[in-house]
Amino acid sequence: MSNEDIAIVGIGMHEFGRHPGVSGMDQGVIAVRRALADAGVEWKDMQFAFGGSQAAGAADTMVSKLGLTGLQFINVMNGCATGGSALFSAYNSIKSGMFDLGIAIGFDKHERGAFRIDTKKHGLADWYGASGLALTTQFFGMKINRYMHEHGISDSTLAKVGVKAFKNGSMNPMAWRRRPLSEEEITQSAMLSYPLTQYMFCSPGEGGVALILAKASDAHKYTDTPVFLNAAVVRSRRFGSFEVMAPHLALEHGVGPTVDASKAAFEMAGIGPDDVDLAQLQDTETGAEIMHMAENGFCKDGEQEEMIALGETEIGGRFPVNTDGGCLANGEPVGASGLRQVYENVLQLRGDAGPRQVPGDPKVAYTHVYGAPGISGVNILSR
Amino acid sequence: MSERVPVEAGVFTWPADEPRLLGSRCTNCDNHMFPVQDTCPRCSGGETETVELGRTGTLWTWTVQGYPPKSPPYAGDADPKTFEPYGVGYVELPGQVKVESRLTVNNPDELEIGMELELVLVPLYTNDDGAEVVTFAFAPTAKAASL
């Protein structure tokens, strides 16, 4: 793996959760200021920015608060892969040799409850929403139901993923939900979309994250603990995959965008799944984490049942997953969610994750996001 | 009986005693789609024809919508006091496509992957003119219901 390319030299985050009276944009601004402080640089040093939110406004307007420096600022809006797309763009802006130092920003602020879907924005007709089919939660219920049928995953395993998430979240001061929950509490909460209960789902929320990137050869100017970005990949769906908000599916079955993004990222980084020490995987609900373990190449379909029973995905286990509590404990401010995963991996690789630090001096960490209308983003980091 | 109207024209045959969903078939690669669309995501072809899809199939996967959807876009009863959970699934229509649909059954104990289903129309809401607006759903076939 080459460390001669791109480094993350500064990270900043605004607490995830609910923040009445603080706009999503302002949470992004606070995240930027914290990232600048972390790298020991100023806003005027930023040569470019890529930023986005789904529901909290155009990112480039934040220059009126951060400083009118004339930088190249490009808005990114790519659903759940907004953060991943901003990071991909920042990565390539430096990789191309055009810039030396810049920033990727994601923030959001959603109304309470499940996402309200504007069917037209998804290229769908009004009858789809009117008939009660435009709910992302239904997709997750149907995907894991089929997966459990095919691969023998139990209801208890669904709940155990939630127990781990809230336990990890309880050790994360930036997380939204920090109260540990028992397997029983999770199983017995309201059934939202069979077989998934209320506490098996994450909620739309609020928060902001900013990451400062630099040429790797410059990294030590800014930090003693640079973390290198070895792969940044975004992929859309191919024919035959099973995706959210799909009025029809093909009879023939193909792999989803996560499988494609994962393969491409491993190829780009020149490593394989066995080289990864920890991962943040999209856990919109607990079943998603289980399925994404296999789709990203970390196990075979069905092996999750035993891995989770043995505690292998716990902090301290063989392969820790969602060490910061994931979407389940942090909520999902869409624009910020993918960058939150990278933020956590930088902390882990720096050895700065406090009580939730993965032991054994981890060297390689992996992030994965998935969202509508069938898009995945993967990043591989190392130090 | 009050007048019945479809949730939207062009989604299923109307009026019809035995309704069928309207889909598209790619004239180049035979890929089937639902609802009607004029290009093919499989071969990128630009010619499709509208077809009536099969009215019976098997349940490929399912869930139950357990909480009232946000309204809009949902047009049915979203009042938490009176909301009735409804089934949702993908129904595999042999030789054609899997379609996403409401199911008339909402009890998990009565839903099983592989069960046989047929297309029906179900009431969704009453519009301002007093007409009953209907959408499509899949129901267990007589054979499946007797099992």
Short mmCIF file of C-alpha atoms in Angstrom, two decimals:
data_model
loop_
_atom_site.label_atom_id
_atom_site.label_comp_id
_atom_site.label_asym_id
_atom_site.label_seq_id
_atom_site.Cartn_x
_atom_site.Cartn_y
_atom_site.Cartn_z
CA MET A 1 0.00 0.00 0.00
CA SER A 2 1.43 3.38 -0.95
CA ASN A 3 1.41 6.18 1.59
CA GLU A 4 2.81 8.57 -0.98
CA ASP A 5 -0.46 10.11 -2.01
CA ILE A 6 -3.13 11.73 0.15
CA ALA A 7 -3.23 12.34 3.90
CA ILE A 8 -5.99 13.43 6.26
CA VAL A 9 -4.32 16.02 8.47
CA GLY A 10 -7.24 17.56 10.33
CA ILE A 11 -10.62 16.35 11.55
CA GLY A 12 -13.55 18.20 13.08
CA MET A 13 -17.02 17.17 14.13
CA HIS A 14 -20.13 18.79 15.55
CA GLU A 15 -21.95 16.51 17.99
CA PHE A 16 -24.59 14.30 16.35
CA GLY A 17 -28.12 14.27 17.76
CA ARG A 18 -30.78 16.98 18.08
CA HIS A 19 -29.71 20.60 18.45
CA PRO A 20 -32.70 22.95 18.62
CA GLY A 21 -31.80 26.47 17.53
CA VAL A 22 -28.59 25.44 15.75
CA SER A 23 -28.95 25.22 11.97
CA GLY A 24 -27.45 22.33 10.05
CA MET A 25 -25.22 24.82 8.25
CA ASP A 26 -23.88 26.18 11.56
CA GLN A 27 -23.10 22.64 12.68
CA GLY A 28 -21.04 22.35 9.49
CA VAL A 29 -19.28 25.63 10.23
CA ILE A 30 -18.40 24.45 13.74
CA ALA A 31 -17.05 21.17 12.33
CA VAL A 32 -14.87 23.15 9.89
CA ARG A 33 -13.46 25.36 12.65
CA ARG A 34 -12.63 22.29 14.74
CA ALA A 35 -10.91 20.62 11.76
CA LEU A 36 -8.86 23.75 11.06
CA ALA A 37 -7.78 23.88 14.72
CA ASP A 38 -6.90 20.17 14.64
CA ALA A 39 -4.61 20.71 11.63
CA GLY A 40 -3.25 24.01 12.96
CA VAL A 41 -4.27 25.90 9.82
CA GLU A 42 -6.65 28.72 8.95
CA TRP A 43 -9.60 28.94 6.62
CA LYS A 44 -7.60 31.16 4.26
CA ASP A 45 -5.16 28.26 3.78
CA MET A 46 -7.88 26.12 2.19
CA GLN A 47 -7.36 25.99 -1.58
CA PHE A 48 -10.61 24.15 -2.27
CA ALA A 49 -13.71 22.77 -0.57
CA PHE A 50 -16.27 20.12 -1.47
CA GLY A 51 -19.30 20.11 0.75
CA GLY A 52 -22.90 19.08 0.93
CA SER A 53 -26.09 18.43 2.84
CA GLN A 54 -29.37 16.83 1.85
CA ALA A 55 -31.74 19.01 3.85
CA ALA A 56 -29.73 21.87 5.39
CA GLY A 57 -28.82 24.07 2.46
CA ALA A 58 -26.06 24.69 -0.06
CA ALA A 59 -22.68 24.20 1.57
CA ASP A 60 -20.91 26.95 -0.36
CA THR A 61 -22.99 29.61 1.38
CA MET A 62 -21.04 28.91 4.58
CA VAL A 63 -18.16 31.03 3.25
CA SER A 64 -20.10 34.05 4.51
CA LYS A 65 -19.40 32.75 8.03
CA LEU A 66 -16.00 31.14 7.49
CA GLY A 67 -14.44 33.90 5.40
CA LEU A 68 -14.70 35.20 1.86
CA THR A 69 -11.35 33.99 0.62
CA GLY A 70 -12.30 33.24 -2.98
CA LEU A 71 -11.54 29.52 -2.77
CA GLN A 72 -12.98 27.00 -5.20
CA PHE A 73 -16.05 25.68 -3.35
CA ILE A 74 -18.15 22.97 -5.03
CA ASN A 75 -21.47 21.74 -3.64
CA VAL A 76 -21.94 17.98 -3.57
CA MET A 77 -25.33 16.33 -3.31
CA ASN A 78 -25.33 12.59 -3.76
CA GLY A 79 -27.83 11.15 -1.30
CA CYS A 80 -26.33 8.98 1.41
CA ALA A 81 -23.00 9.06 -0.46
CA THR A 82 -22.78 12.87 -0.23
CA GLY A 83 -19.89 12.74 2.25
CA GLY A 84 -18.16 9.96 0.36
CA SER A 85 -18.54 11.90 -2.87
CA ALA A 86 -17.09 15.05 -1.30
CA LEU A 87 -14.15 13.01 -0.03
CA PHE A 88 -13.68 11.32 -3.42
CA SER A 89 -13.62 14.73 -5.08
CA ALA A 90 -11.17 16.15 -2.55
CA TYR A 91 -8.94 13.09 -2.93
CA ASN A 92 -8.78 13.51 -6.69
CA SER A 93 -8.26 17.25 -6.52
CA ILE A 94 -4.97 16.67 -4.70
CA LYS A 95 -4.09 13.45 -6.51
CA SER A 96 -4.33 15.28 -9.84
CA GLY A 97 -1.65 17.70 -8.69
CA MET A 98 -3.93 20.70 -9.03
CA PHE A 99 -4.11 21.46 -5.29
CA ASP A 100 -2.08 20.74 -2.14
CA LEU A 101 -4.52 21.38 0.71
CA GLY A 102 -8.30 21.41 0.94
CA ILE A 103 -11.38 20.33 2.85
CA ALA A 104 -14.37 17.97 2.57
CA ILE A 105 -17.47 18.99 4.54
CA GLY A 106 -20.78 17.28 5.29
CA PHE A 107 -23.64 18.40 7.53
CA ASP A 108 -27.37 17.96 7.88
CA LYS A 109 -30.51 18.54 9.93
CA HIS A 110 -33.62 16.42 9.30
CA GLU A 111 -37.15 16.59 10.67
CA ARG A 112 -38.19 13.95 13.19
CA GLY A 113 -39.31 10.49 12.16
CA ALA A 114 -38.65 8.49 9.02
CA PHE A 115 -37.47 10.32 5.91
CA ARG A 116 -40.29 11.98 4.00
CA ILE A 117 -39.69 10.91 0.43
CA ASP A 118 -40.29 13.27 -2.46
CA THR A 119 -41.12 10.63 -5.06
CA LYS A 120 -40.57 12.98 -8.00
CA LYS A 121 -36.98 13.61 -6.90
CA HIS A 122 -36.47 9.86 -7.06
CA GLY A 123 -37.90 9.65 -10.57
CA LEU A 124 -41.05 7.95 -9.26
CA ALA A 125 -44.71 8.74 -9.93
CA ASP A 126 -47.16 10.03 -7.32
CA TRP A 127 -49.07 6.73 -7.03
CA TYR A 128 -45.98 5.10 -5.52
CA GLY A 129 -45.95 7.38 -2.49
CA ALA A 130 -49.75 7.64 -2.34
CA SER A 131 -50.02 3.84 -2.15
CA GLY A 132 -47.67 3.67 0.84
CA LEU A 133 -44.60 2.24 -0.87
CA ALA A 134 -42.20 5.20 -0.63
CA LEU A 135 -40.55 4.23 2.66
CA THR A 136 -36.87 3.32 2.90
CA THR A 137 -37.62 1.26 6.03
CA GLN A 138 -39.67 -1.19 3.95
CA PHE A 139 -36.69 -1.94 1.74
CA PHE A 140 -34.50 -2.74 4.73
CA GLY A 141 -37.17 -5.00 6.22
CA MET A 142 -37.61 -6.84 2.93
CA LYS A 143 -33.89 -7.17 2.18
CA ILE A 144 -32.99 -8.65 5.57
CA ASN A 145 -36.11 -10.85 5.58
CA ARG A 146 -35.00 -12.45 2.31
CA TYR A 147 -31.39 -12.67 3.55
CA MET A 148 -32.43 -14.39 6.80
CA HIS A 149 -34.51 -16.85 4.75
CA GLU A 150 -31.53 -17.66 2.50
CA HIS A 151 -28.67 -17.57 4.97
CA GLY A 152 -30.05 -18.53 8.37
CA ILE A 153 -29.59 -15.30 10.31
CA SER A 154 -31.68 -15.23 13.53
CA ASP A 155 -33.76 -12.49 15.16
CA SER A 156 -31.42 -12.67 18.14
CA THR A 157 -28.47 -11.74 15.90
CA LEU A 158 -30.37 -8.70 14.64
CA ALA A 159 -30.79 -7.58 18.25
CA LYS A 160 -27.16 -8.30 19.22
CA VAL A 161 -25.93 -5.86 16.56
CA GLY A 162 -28.06 -3.20 18.25
CA VAL A 163 -26.72 -4.06 21.71
CA LYS A 164 -23.17 -3.55 20.40
CA ALA A 165 -24.04 -0.27 18.70
CA PHE A 166 -25.52 1.35 21.80
CA LYS A 167 -22.72 -0.01 24.00
CA ASN A 168 -20.13 1.56 21.67
CA GLY A 169 -22.22 4.74 21.50
CA SER A 170 -22.19 4.97 25.29
CA MET A 171 -18.41 5.40 25.06
CA ASN A 172 -18.61 8.13 22.41
CA PRO A 173 -19.18 11.71 23.63
CA MET A 174 -20.13 12.81 20.08
CA ALA A 175 -22.87 10.18 19.74
CA TRP A 176 -26.59 10.92 19.97
CA ARG A 177 -27.84 7.80 21.76
CA ARG A 178 -25.51 6.93 24.62
CA ARG A 179 -27.68 4.67 26.76
CA PRO A 180 -26.84 0.97 26.46
CA LEU A 181 -29.85 -1.21 25.59
CA SER A 182 -30.37 -4.89 26.35
CA GLU A 183 -31.18 -7.48 23.71
CA GLU A 184 -34.64 -7.76 25.25
CA GLU A 185 -35.29 -4.01 25.09
CA ILE A 186 -34.35 -4.00 21.41
CA THR A 187 -36.39 -7.08 20.49
CA GLN A 188 -39.46 -5.88 22.37
CA SER A 189 -39.53 -2.31 21.05
CA ALA A 190 -42.23 -1.46 18.49
CA MET A 191 -42.18 -3.53 15.29
CA LEU A 192 -41.65 -0.90 12.58
CA SER A 193 -40.97 -2.97 9.49
CA TYR A 194 -40.95 -6.71 10.11
CA PRO A 195 -38.56 -8.21 11.22
CA LEU A 196 -37.01 -4.90 12.32
CA THR A 197 -38.03 -3.14 15.53
CA GLN A 198 -37.69 0.51 16.50
CA TYR A 199 -34.30 0.15 18.22
CA MET A 200 -32.94 -1.85 15.30
CA PHE A 201 -33.28 1.26 13.11
CA CYS A 202 -31.23 4.45 13.11
CA SER A 203 -33.06 7.78 12.95
CA PRO A 204 -32.51 10.78 10.73
CA GLY A 205 -30.65 13.32 12.87
CA GLU A 206 -28.29 16.30 12.88
CA GLY A 207 -24.55 16.88 12.86
CA GLY A 208 -21.53 17.98 10.88
CA VAL A 209 -18.07 16.67 9.97
CA ALA A 210 -15.10 18.24 8.19
CA LEU A 211 -11.85 16.61 7.04
CA ILE A 212 -8.73 18.44 5.87
CA LEU A 213 -6.69 16.69 3.20
CA ALA A 214 -3.13 17.36 2.09
CA LYS A 215 -0.45 15.92 -0.15
CA ALA A 216 1.10 13.10 1.84
CA SER A 217 4.57 14.62 1.45
CA ASP A 218 3.30 17.74 3.25
CA ALA A 219 1.43 15.89 5.99
CA HIS A 220 4.02 16.33 8.73
CA LYS A 221 3.74 20.11 8.42
CA TYR A 222 0.28 19.78 9.94
CA THR A 223 0.24 16.74 12.18
CA ASP A 224 2.44 14.19 13.91
CA THR A 225 -0.14 11.50 13.23
CA PRO A 226 -1.18 11.68 9.57
CA VAL A 227 -3.63 9.09 8.32
CA PHE A 228 -3.43 8.17 4.67
CA LEU A 229 -6.39 7.83 2.34
CA ASN A 230 -5.53 4.85 0.17
CA ALA A 231 -8.83 4.41 -1.63
CA ALA A 232 -11.96 6.48 -2.25
CA VAL A 233 -14.65 4.90 -4.41
CA VAL A 234 -18.32 5.57 -5.18
CA ARG A 235 -20.43 3.16 -7.23
CA SER A 236 -24.04 3.16 -8.47
CA ARG A 237 -26.18 0.08 -9.01
CA ARG A 238 -26.02 -2.42 -11.84
CA PHE A 239 -28.84 -4.37 -13.46
CA GLY A 240 -30.24 -7.11 -11.24
CA SER A 241 -29.34 -5.62 -7.86
CA PHE A 242 -31.91 -5.22 -5.06
CA GLU A 243 -32.20 -1.55 -4.13
CA VAL A 244 -34.23 0.86 -2.08
CA MET A 245 -37.21 2.65 -3.74
CA ALA A 246 -37.53 0.17 -6.61
CA PRO A 247 -41.06 -0.44 -7.99
CA HIS A 248 -39.68 -3.49 -9.75
CA LEU A 249 -36.69 -5.81 -9.55
CA ALA A 250 -35.28 -7.91 -12.36
CA LEU A 251 -35.84 -11.66 -12.23
CA GLU A 252 -32.13 -12.24 -12.65
CA HIS A 253 -30.17 -11.40 -9.53
CA GLY A 254 -26.88 -9.51 -9.52
CA VAL A 255 -24.58 -8.02 -6.91
CA GLY A 256 -25.26 -4.61 -5.38
CA PRO A 257 -23.15 -1.44 -5.62
CA THR A 258 -21.47 -2.25 -2.29
CA VAL A 259 -19.81 -5.34 -3.76
CA ASP A 260 -18.54 -3.31 -6.71
CA ALA A 261 -17.33 -0.39 -4.58
CA SER A 262 -15.58 -2.71 -2.15
CA LYS A 263 -13.73 -4.63 -4.86
CA ALA A 264 -12.63 -1.43 -6.55
CA ALA A 265 -11.42 0.05 -3.25
CA PHE A 266 -9.37 -3.01 -2.34
CA GLU A 267 -7.84 -2.99 -5.80
CA MET A 268 -7.02 0.71 -5.51
CA ALA A 269 -5.39 0.23 -2.09
CA GLY A 270 -3.61 -2.95 -3.13
CA ILE A 271 -4.80 -4.90 -0.10
CA GLY A 272 -7.54 -7.40 0.76
CA PRO A 273 -10.21 -7.78 3.45
CA ASP A 274 -7.85 -9.78 5.71
CA ASP A 275 -5.58 -6.73 5.99
CA VAL A 276 -8.32 -4.57 7.53
CA ASP A 277 -8.19 -4.08 11.33
CA LEU A 278 -11.58 -2.41 11.84
CA ALA A 279 -14.53 -1.15 9.79
CA GLN A 280 -17.41 1.31 9.89
CA LEU A 281 -20.20 -0.24 7.79
CA GLN A 282 -23.53 1.34 6.88
CA ASP A 283 -25.96 0.28 9.61
CA THR A 284 -29.19 2.03 8.68
CA GLU A 285 -30.60 -0.87 10.64
CA THR A 286 -28.99 -3.85 12.32
CA GLY A 287 -29.65 -6.19 9.39
CA ALA A 288 -27.78 -3.84 7.06
CA GLU A 289 -24.61 -4.16 9.14
CA ILE A 290 -24.91 -7.95 8.95
CA MET A 291 -25.42 -8.02 5.17
CA HIS A 292 -22.75 -5.39 4.55
CA MET A 293 -20.14 -7.50 6.38
CA ALA A 294 -20.50 -10.05 3.57
CA GLU A 295 -21.03 -7.58 0.71
CA ASN A 296 -17.77 -5.84 1.62
CA GLY A 297 -15.89 -9.14 1.59
CA PHE A 298 -15.26 -9.54 5.33
CA CYS A 299 -17.08 -12.89 5.60
CA LYS A 300 -19.21 -15.30 3.59
CA ASP A 301 -23.01 -15.08 3.60
CA GLY A 302 -24.32 -16.70 6.77
CA GLU A 303 -21.04 -16.63 8.72
CA GLN A 304 -22.21 -13.50 10.54
CA GLU A 305 -24.43 -15.58 12.81
CA GLU A 306 -21.46 -17.25 14.46
CA MET A 307 -19.13 -14.23 14.25
CA ILE A 308 -21.62 -12.08 16.15
CA ALA A 309 -22.43 -14.81 18.69
CA LEU A 310 -18.69 -15.03 19.43
CA GLY A 311 -18.40 -11.24 19.80
CA GLU A 312 -15.94 -10.95 16.93
CA THR A 313 -17.34 -7.57 15.81
CA GLU A 314 -17.08 -6.03 19.29
CA ILE A 315 -14.30 -3.60 20.20
CA GLY A 316 -11.65 -6.06 21.32
CA GLY A 317 -12.99 -8.76 18.99
CA ARG A 318 -11.23 -10.15 15.94
CA PHE A 319 -12.85 -7.62 13.59
CA PRO A 320 -14.47 -4.59 15.29
CA VAL A 321 -17.38 -3.04 13.36
CA ASN A 322 -18.95 0.39 13.98
CA THR A 323 -16.74 1.29 16.92
CA ASP A 324 -18.38 4.72 17.38
CA GLY A 325 -21.89 3.23 17.60
CA GLY A 326 -22.56 3.59 13.87
CA CYS A 327 -25.69 5.17 12.45
CA LEU A 328 -27.69 3.36 15.13
CA ALA A 329 -26.16 5.35 18.01
CA ASN A 330 -25.22 8.48 16.05
CA GLY A 331 -28.32 8.91 13.90
CA GLU A 332 -28.08 9.69 10.23
CA PRO A 333 -27.63 13.28 9.16
CA VAL A 334 -27.30 12.22 5.53
CA GLY A 335 -24.69 14.74 4.38
CA ALA A 336 -22.42 14.10 7.37
CA SER A 337 -22.86 10.39 7.93
CA GLY A 338 -20.17 9.04 5.61
CA LEU A 339 -17.59 11.53 6.86
CA ARG A 340 -18.46 10.58 10.48
CA GLN A 341 -17.21 7.09 9.67
CA VAL A 342 -13.91 8.48 8.36
CA TYR A 343 -13.59 10.74 11.42
CA GLU A 344 -13.92 7.70 13.68
CA ASN A 345 -11.35 5.74 11.70
CA VAL A 346 -8.86 8.61 11.91
CA LEU A 347 -9.30 8.69 15.70
CA GLN A 348 -8.81 4.91 15.87
CA LEU A 349 -5.69 4.97 13.69
CA ARG A 350 -4.23 7.87 15.68
CA GLY A 351 -4.89 5.92 18.89
CA ASP A 352 -7.12 8.76 20.12
CA ALA A 353 -10.43 6.91 20.51
CA GLY A 354 -10.33 6.87 24.32
CA PRO A 355 -12.44 4.23 26.07
CA ARG A 356 -13.53 2.74 22.73
CA GLN A 357 -10.00 2.50 21.30
CA VAL A 358 -9.51 -0.71 19.35
CA PRO A 359 -6.57 -2.51 21.02
CA GLY A 360 -3.54 -3.90 19.18
CA ASP A 361 -2.42 -0.72 17.44
CA PRO A 362 -4.70 -0.86 14.35
CA LYS A 363 -3.09 0.13 11.04
CA VAL A 364 -5.84 -0.20 8.39
CA ALA A 365 -9.47 0.95 8.70
CA TYR A 366 -12.40 0.75 6.28
CA THR A 367 -15.59 2.79 5.76
CA HIS A 368 -18.73 1.98 3.78
CA VAL A 369 -21.94 3.91 3.14
CA TYR A 370 -25.05 2.77 1.31
CA GLY A 371 -28.17 4.68 0.37
CA ALA A 372 -30.89 5.60 -2.09
CA PRO A 373 -31.29 5.00 -4.95
CA GLY A 374 -28.68 2.24 -4.77
CA ILE A 375 -25.30 3.89 -4.23
CA SER A 376 -22.29 2.86 -2.17
CA GLY A 377 -19.12 4.62 -1.11
CA VAL A 378 -16.01 2.96 0.32
CA ASN A 379 -12.83 4.47 1.77
CA ILE A 380 -9.70 2.72 3.01
CA LEU A 381 -7.42 4.49 5.46
CA SER A 382 -4.05 3.51 6.90
CA ARG A 383 -1.19 4.96 8.86
CA MET B 1 -72.05 1.70 -4.16
CA SER B 2 -69.97 4.83 -4.54
CA GLU B 3 -67.88 5.47 -7.61
CA ARG B 4 -64.39 3.91 -7.68
CA VAL B 5 -61.40 5.58 -9.33
CA PRO B 6 -57.78 4.40 -9.75
CA VAL B 7 -55.00 6.05 -7.72
CA GLU B 8 -53.45 7.07 -11.03
CA ALA B 9 -54.22 6.28 -14.66
CA GLY B 10 -51.89 3.90 -16.46
CA VAL B 11 -50.70 1.86 -13.46
CA PHE B 12 -53.16 -1.03 -13.92
CA THR B 13 -55.93 -1.92 -16.39
CA TRP B 14 -59.10 0.02 -15.65
CA PRO B 15 -61.92 -0.76 -15.45
CA ALA B 16 -61.39 -4.50 -15.13
CA ASP B 17 -62.91 -7.42 -13.24
CA GLU B 18 -59.51 -9.05 -13.14
CA PRO B 19 -57.04 -6.16 -13.04
CA ARG B 20 -53.51 -6.41 -14.40
CA LEU B 21 -50.51 -4.18 -13.83
CA LEU B 22 -49.27 -2.28 -16.87
CA GLY B 23 -45.57 -2.67 -17.54
CA SER B 24 -43.12 -2.42 -20.38
CA ARG B 25 -41.22 -4.97 -22.41
CA CYS B 26 -37.98 -4.06 -24.14
CA THR B 27 -38.35 -4.92 -27.81
CA ASN B 28 -34.59 -5.48 -28.02
CA CYS B 29 -33.75 -7.72 -25.02
CA ASP B 30 -37.19 -8.79 -23.70
CA ASN B 31 -36.52 -7.23 -20.25
CA HIS B 32 -39.78 -6.47 -18.39
CA MET B 33 -40.31 -3.36 -16.28
CA PHE B 34 -42.93 -1.90 -13.95
CA PRO B 35 -44.39 0.69 -14.17
CA VAL B 36 -44.35 1.62 -17.85
CA GLN B 37 -41.08 3.17 -18.98
CA ASP B 38 -39.80 4.01 -22.41
CA THR B 39 -36.16 2.92 -22.15
CA CYS B 40 -34.48 -0.25 -20.91
CA PRO B 41 -32.06 -0.28 -17.94
CA ARG B 42 -30.71 -3.67 -18.99
CA CYS B 43 -29.56 -3.04 -22.57
CA SER B 44 -29.98 0.78 -22.66
CA GLY B 45 -32.34 0.26 -25.60
CA GLY B 46 -34.76 3.02 -26.48
CA GLU B 47 -37.78 1.02 -27.63
CA THR B 48 -40.30 -0.62 -25.33
CA GLU B 49 -43.90 -1.69 -25.67
CA THR B 50 -46.61 -1.53 -23.01
CA VAL B 51 -47.71 -4.96 -21.79
CA GLU B 52 -50.21 -6.32 -19.29
CA LEU B 53 -48.21 -8.16 -16.64
CA GLY B 54 -49.27 -11.53 -15.24
CA ARG B 55 -51.82 -11.32 -12.42
CA THR B 56 -50.50 -14.21 -10.35
CA GLY B 57 -47.08 -14.82 -8.85
CA THR B 58 -45.13 -15.91 -5.79
CA LEU B 59 -43.96 -13.89 -2.81
CA TRP B 60 -40.18 -13.24 -3.10
CA THR B 61 -39.79 -11.23 0.11
CA TRP B 62 -42.03 -9.17 2.37
CA THR B 63 -42.36 -6.88 5.38
CA VAL B 64 -45.22 -5.25 7.26
CA GLN B 65 -45.52 -1.45 7.37
CA GLY B 66 -46.04 -1.10 11.11
CA TYR B 67 -46.29 2.67 11.54
CA PRO B 68 -48.26 5.36 9.67
CA PRO B 69 -46.25 6.66 6.70
CA LYS B 70 -45.77 10.41 6.41
CA SER B 71 -48.66 12.08 4.61
CA PRO B 72 -48.00 13.39 2.02
CA PRO B 73 -46.91 11.44 0.12
CA TYR B 74 -49.08 8.67 1.67
CA ALA B 75 -52.75 9.06 0.72
CA GLY B 76 -54.22 6.33 2.94
CA ASP B 77 -55.12 6.54 6.63
CA ALA B 78 -52.06 7.95 8.43
CA ASP B 79 -53.84 8.74 11.70
CA PRO B 80 -51.89 6.92 14.45
CA LYS B 81 -55.19 6.20 16.27
CA THR B 82 -56.80 4.33 13.39
CA PHE B 83 -53.84 3.27 11.21
CA GLU B 84 -53.88 -0.39 10.22
CA PRO B 85 -50.49 -1.97 9.38
CA TYR B 86 -50.29 -3.33 5.84
CA GLY B 87 -48.07 -5.91 4.18
CA VAL B 88 -45.56 -4.97 1.48
CA GLY B 89 -43.67 -7.39 -0.71
CA TYR B 90 -41.98 -8.17 -3.98
CA VAL B 91 -44.06 -10.58 -6.04
CA GLU B 92 -42.28 -12.62 -8.69
CA LEU B 93 -44.35 -12.76 -11.88
CA PRO B 94 -43.06 -15.82 -13.78
CA GLY B 95 -40.98 -15.01 -16.84
CA GLN B 96 -41.42 -11.26 -16.38
CA VAL B 97 -40.32 -9.26 -13.34
CA LYS B 98 -40.63 -8.87 -9.57
CA VAL B 99 -43.06 -6.08 -8.67
CA GLU B 100 -43.26 -4.19 -5.40
CA SER B 101 -46.79 -4.13 -4.00
CA ARG B 102 -49.01 -3.82 -0.98
CA LEU B 103 -50.22 -7.17 0.36
CA THR B 104 -53.74 -7.70 1.70
CA VAL B 105 -52.29 -9.75 4.55
CA ASN B 106 -50.61 -7.91 7.45
CA ASN B 107 -50.07 -10.78 9.87
CA PRO B 108 -46.47 -12.10 9.76
CA ASP B 109 -47.72 -15.56 10.71
CA GLU B 110 -49.73 -15.70 7.48
CA LEU B 111 -46.96 -14.50 5.16
CA GLU B 112 -44.37 -16.86 3.75
CA ILE B 113 -41.75 -16.51 1.03
CA GLY B 114 -42.89 -18.58 -1.95
CA MET B 115 -46.66 -18.35 -1.29
CA GLU B 116 -48.95 -17.89 -4.29
CA LEU B 117 -50.60 -14.50 -4.76
CA GLU B 118 -52.94 -12.75 -7.19
CA LEU B 119 -53.58 -9.13 -8.06
CA VAL B 120 -56.58 -7.32 -6.52
CA LEU B 121 -57.60 -3.70 -6.02
CA VAL B 122 -57.97 -2.29 -2.51
CA PRO B 123 -59.53 0.96 -1.21
CA LEU B 124 -56.96 3.62 -0.31
CA TYR B 125 -59.03 6.72 0.60
CA THR B 126 -62.18 8.66 -0.33
CA ASN B 127 -61.48 11.71 -2.48
CA ASP B 128 -63.12 15.15 -2.34
CA ASP B 129 -65.79 14.02 -4.82
CA GLY B 130 -66.80 11.15 -2.57
CA ALA B 131 -65.26 8.54 -4.87
CA GLU B 132 -63.37 5.58 -3.49
CA VAL B 133 -59.75 5.72 -4.68
CA VAL B 134 -58.23 2.28 -5.17
CA THR B 135 -54.68 1.01 -5.55
CA PHE B 136 -53.31 -2.44 -6.32
CA ALA B 137 -52.33 -5.16 -3.88
CA PHE B 138 -51.57 -8.85 -3.96
CA ALA B 139 -53.76 -11.31 -2.05
CA PRO B 140 -53.29 -15.01 -1.34
CA THR B 141 -54.89 -17.06 -4.13
CA ALA B 142 -57.83 -19.24 -3.15
CA LYS B 143 -55.44 -22.18 -3.22
CA ALA B 144 -52.88 -20.41 -1.04
CA ALA B 145 -55.54 -19.17 1.40
CA SER B 146 -56.87 -22.67 2.00
CA LEU B 147 -53.42 -24.02 2.97
#
